PDB file of C-alpha atoms in Angstrom:
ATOM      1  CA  UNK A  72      23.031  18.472 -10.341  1.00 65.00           C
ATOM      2  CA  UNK A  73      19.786  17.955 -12.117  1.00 67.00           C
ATOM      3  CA  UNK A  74      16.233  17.110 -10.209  1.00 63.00           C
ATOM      4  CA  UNK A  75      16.566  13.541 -11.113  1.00 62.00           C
ATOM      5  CA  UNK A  76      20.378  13.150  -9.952  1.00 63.00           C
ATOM      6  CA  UNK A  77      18.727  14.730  -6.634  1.00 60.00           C
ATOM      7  CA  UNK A  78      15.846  12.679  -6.013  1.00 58.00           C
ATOM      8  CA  UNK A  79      18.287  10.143  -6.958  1.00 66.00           C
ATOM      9  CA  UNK A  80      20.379  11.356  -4.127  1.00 76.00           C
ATOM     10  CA  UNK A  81      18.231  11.938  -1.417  1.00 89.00           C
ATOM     11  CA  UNK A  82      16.347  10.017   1.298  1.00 95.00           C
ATOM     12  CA  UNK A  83      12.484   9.180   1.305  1.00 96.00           C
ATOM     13  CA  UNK A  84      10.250   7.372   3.549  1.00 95.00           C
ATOM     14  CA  UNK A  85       6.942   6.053   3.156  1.00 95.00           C
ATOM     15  CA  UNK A  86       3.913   7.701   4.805  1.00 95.00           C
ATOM     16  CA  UNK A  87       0.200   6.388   5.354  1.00 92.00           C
ATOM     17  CA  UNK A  88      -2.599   8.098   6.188  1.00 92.00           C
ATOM     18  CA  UNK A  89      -5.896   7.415   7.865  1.00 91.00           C
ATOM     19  CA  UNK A  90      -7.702   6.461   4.988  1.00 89.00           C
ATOM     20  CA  UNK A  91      -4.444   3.978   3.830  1.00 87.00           C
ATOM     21  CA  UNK A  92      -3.202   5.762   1.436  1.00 90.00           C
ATOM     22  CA  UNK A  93       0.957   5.487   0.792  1.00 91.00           C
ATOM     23  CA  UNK A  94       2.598   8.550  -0.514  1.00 91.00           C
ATOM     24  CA  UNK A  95       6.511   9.195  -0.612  1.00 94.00           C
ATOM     25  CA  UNK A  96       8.296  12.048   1.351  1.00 92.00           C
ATOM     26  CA  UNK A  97      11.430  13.653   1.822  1.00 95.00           C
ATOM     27  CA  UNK A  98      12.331  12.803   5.282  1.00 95.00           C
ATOM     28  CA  UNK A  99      13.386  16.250   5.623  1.00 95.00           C
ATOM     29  CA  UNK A 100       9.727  17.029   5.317  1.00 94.00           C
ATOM     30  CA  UNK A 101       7.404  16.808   8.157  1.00 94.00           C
ATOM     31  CA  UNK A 102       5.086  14.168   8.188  1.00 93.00           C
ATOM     32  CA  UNK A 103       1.203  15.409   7.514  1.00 91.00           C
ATOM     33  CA  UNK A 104      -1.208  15.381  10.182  1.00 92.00           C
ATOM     34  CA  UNK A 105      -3.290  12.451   9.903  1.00 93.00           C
ATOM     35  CA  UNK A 106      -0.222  10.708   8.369  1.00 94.00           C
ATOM     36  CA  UNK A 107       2.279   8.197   9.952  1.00 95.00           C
ATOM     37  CA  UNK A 108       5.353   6.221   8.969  1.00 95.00           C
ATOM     38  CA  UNK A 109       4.944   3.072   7.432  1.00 93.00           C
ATOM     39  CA  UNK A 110       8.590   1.675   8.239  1.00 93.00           C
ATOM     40  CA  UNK A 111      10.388   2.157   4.626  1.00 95.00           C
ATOM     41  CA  UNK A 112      12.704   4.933   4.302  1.00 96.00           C
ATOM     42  CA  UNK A 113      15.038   4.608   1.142  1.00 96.00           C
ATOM     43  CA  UNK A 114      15.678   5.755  -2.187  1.00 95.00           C
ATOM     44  CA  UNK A 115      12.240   6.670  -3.815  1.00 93.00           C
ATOM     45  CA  UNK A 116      12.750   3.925  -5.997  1.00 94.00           C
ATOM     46  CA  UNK A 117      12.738   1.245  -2.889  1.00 95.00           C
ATOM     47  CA  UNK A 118      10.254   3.550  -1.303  1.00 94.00           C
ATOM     48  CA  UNK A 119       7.885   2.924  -4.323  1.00 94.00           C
ATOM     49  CA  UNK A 120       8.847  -0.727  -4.545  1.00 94.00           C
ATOM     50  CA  UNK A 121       7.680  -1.168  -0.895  1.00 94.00           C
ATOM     51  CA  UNK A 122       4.029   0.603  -1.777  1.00 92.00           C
ATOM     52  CA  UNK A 123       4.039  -2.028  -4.274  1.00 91.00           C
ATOM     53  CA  UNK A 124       4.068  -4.521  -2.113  1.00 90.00           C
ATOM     54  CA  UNK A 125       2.081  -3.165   0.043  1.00 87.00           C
ATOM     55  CA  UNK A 126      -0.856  -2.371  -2.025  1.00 82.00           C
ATOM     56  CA  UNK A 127      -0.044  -6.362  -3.244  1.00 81.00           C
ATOM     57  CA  UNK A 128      -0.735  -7.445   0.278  1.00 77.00           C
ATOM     58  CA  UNK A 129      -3.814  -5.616   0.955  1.00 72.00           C
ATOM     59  CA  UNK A 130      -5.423  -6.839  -2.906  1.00 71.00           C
ATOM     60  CA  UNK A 131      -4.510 -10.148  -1.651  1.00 66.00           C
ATOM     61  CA  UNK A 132      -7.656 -10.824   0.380  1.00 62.00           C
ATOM     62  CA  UNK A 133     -10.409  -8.685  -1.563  1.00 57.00           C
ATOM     63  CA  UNK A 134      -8.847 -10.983  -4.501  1.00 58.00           C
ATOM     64  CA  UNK A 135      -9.741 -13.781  -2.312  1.00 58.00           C
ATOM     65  CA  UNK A 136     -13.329 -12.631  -1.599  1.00 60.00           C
ATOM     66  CA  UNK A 137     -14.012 -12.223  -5.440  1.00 58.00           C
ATOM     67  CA  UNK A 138     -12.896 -15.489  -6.190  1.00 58.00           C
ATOM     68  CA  UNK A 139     -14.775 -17.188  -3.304  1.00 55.00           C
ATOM     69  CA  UNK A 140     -17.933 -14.822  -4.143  1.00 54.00           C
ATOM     70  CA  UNK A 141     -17.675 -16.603  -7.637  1.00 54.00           C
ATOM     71  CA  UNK A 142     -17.712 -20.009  -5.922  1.00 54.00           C
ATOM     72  CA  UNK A 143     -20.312 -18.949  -4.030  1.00 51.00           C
ATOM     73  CA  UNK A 144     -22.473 -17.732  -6.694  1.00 48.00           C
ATOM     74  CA  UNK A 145     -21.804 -20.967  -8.582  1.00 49.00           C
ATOM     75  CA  UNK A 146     -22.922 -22.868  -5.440  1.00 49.00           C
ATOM     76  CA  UNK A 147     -25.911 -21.263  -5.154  1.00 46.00           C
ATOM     77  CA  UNK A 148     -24.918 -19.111  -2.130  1.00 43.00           C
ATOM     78  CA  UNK A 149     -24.645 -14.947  -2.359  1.00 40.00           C
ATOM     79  CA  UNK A 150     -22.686 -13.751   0.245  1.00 39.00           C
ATOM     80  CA  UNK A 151     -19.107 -13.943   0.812  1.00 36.00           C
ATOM     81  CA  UNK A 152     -18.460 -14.443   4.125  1.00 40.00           C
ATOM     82  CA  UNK A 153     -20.490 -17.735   4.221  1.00 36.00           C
ATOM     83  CA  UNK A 154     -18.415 -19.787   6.867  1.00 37.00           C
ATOM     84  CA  UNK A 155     -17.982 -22.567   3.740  1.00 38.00           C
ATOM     85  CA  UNK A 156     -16.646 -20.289   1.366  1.00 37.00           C
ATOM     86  CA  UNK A 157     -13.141 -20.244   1.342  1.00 37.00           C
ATOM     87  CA  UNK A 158     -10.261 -18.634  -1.210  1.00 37.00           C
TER      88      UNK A 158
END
């Protein structure tokens, strides 16, 4: 069986650490201090696909901000958390 036939074959799960950073992980494998599960556990194809969509939710509102900064800045105001400012 070849390395990709046995990542293939095996079981991952999805680990985050303190500073939210994902990584994948053979749940054979201890998790790393500092680290904790992030609910996925899969094929490391679905285990990436989930830090996808991860990562998609937490651009979401830092998108947001930009794009109401912009406004802002166009409105004459400079900071982003202005109660008026929305995304």
């Amino acid at each position: 069986m070849s390395q990709a036939e046995r990542q293939d074959a095996a079981t991952y799960r999805v680990i985050v650490d303190h500073e939210q950073q994902y990584t994948v992980c053979p749940v054979e494998r201890a998790i790393p201090r500092g680290s904790r599960e992030a609910g996925k556990q899969g094929s490391i194809i679905e285990c990436l696909a989930y830090i996808e969509q991860a990562w998609e939710r937490l651009r979401a509102p830092v998108e947001g901000c930009a794009s109401a900064a912009r406004s802002a800045v166009a409105r004459g105001m400079t900071n982003c958390m202005t109660r008026d400012v929305h995304p």
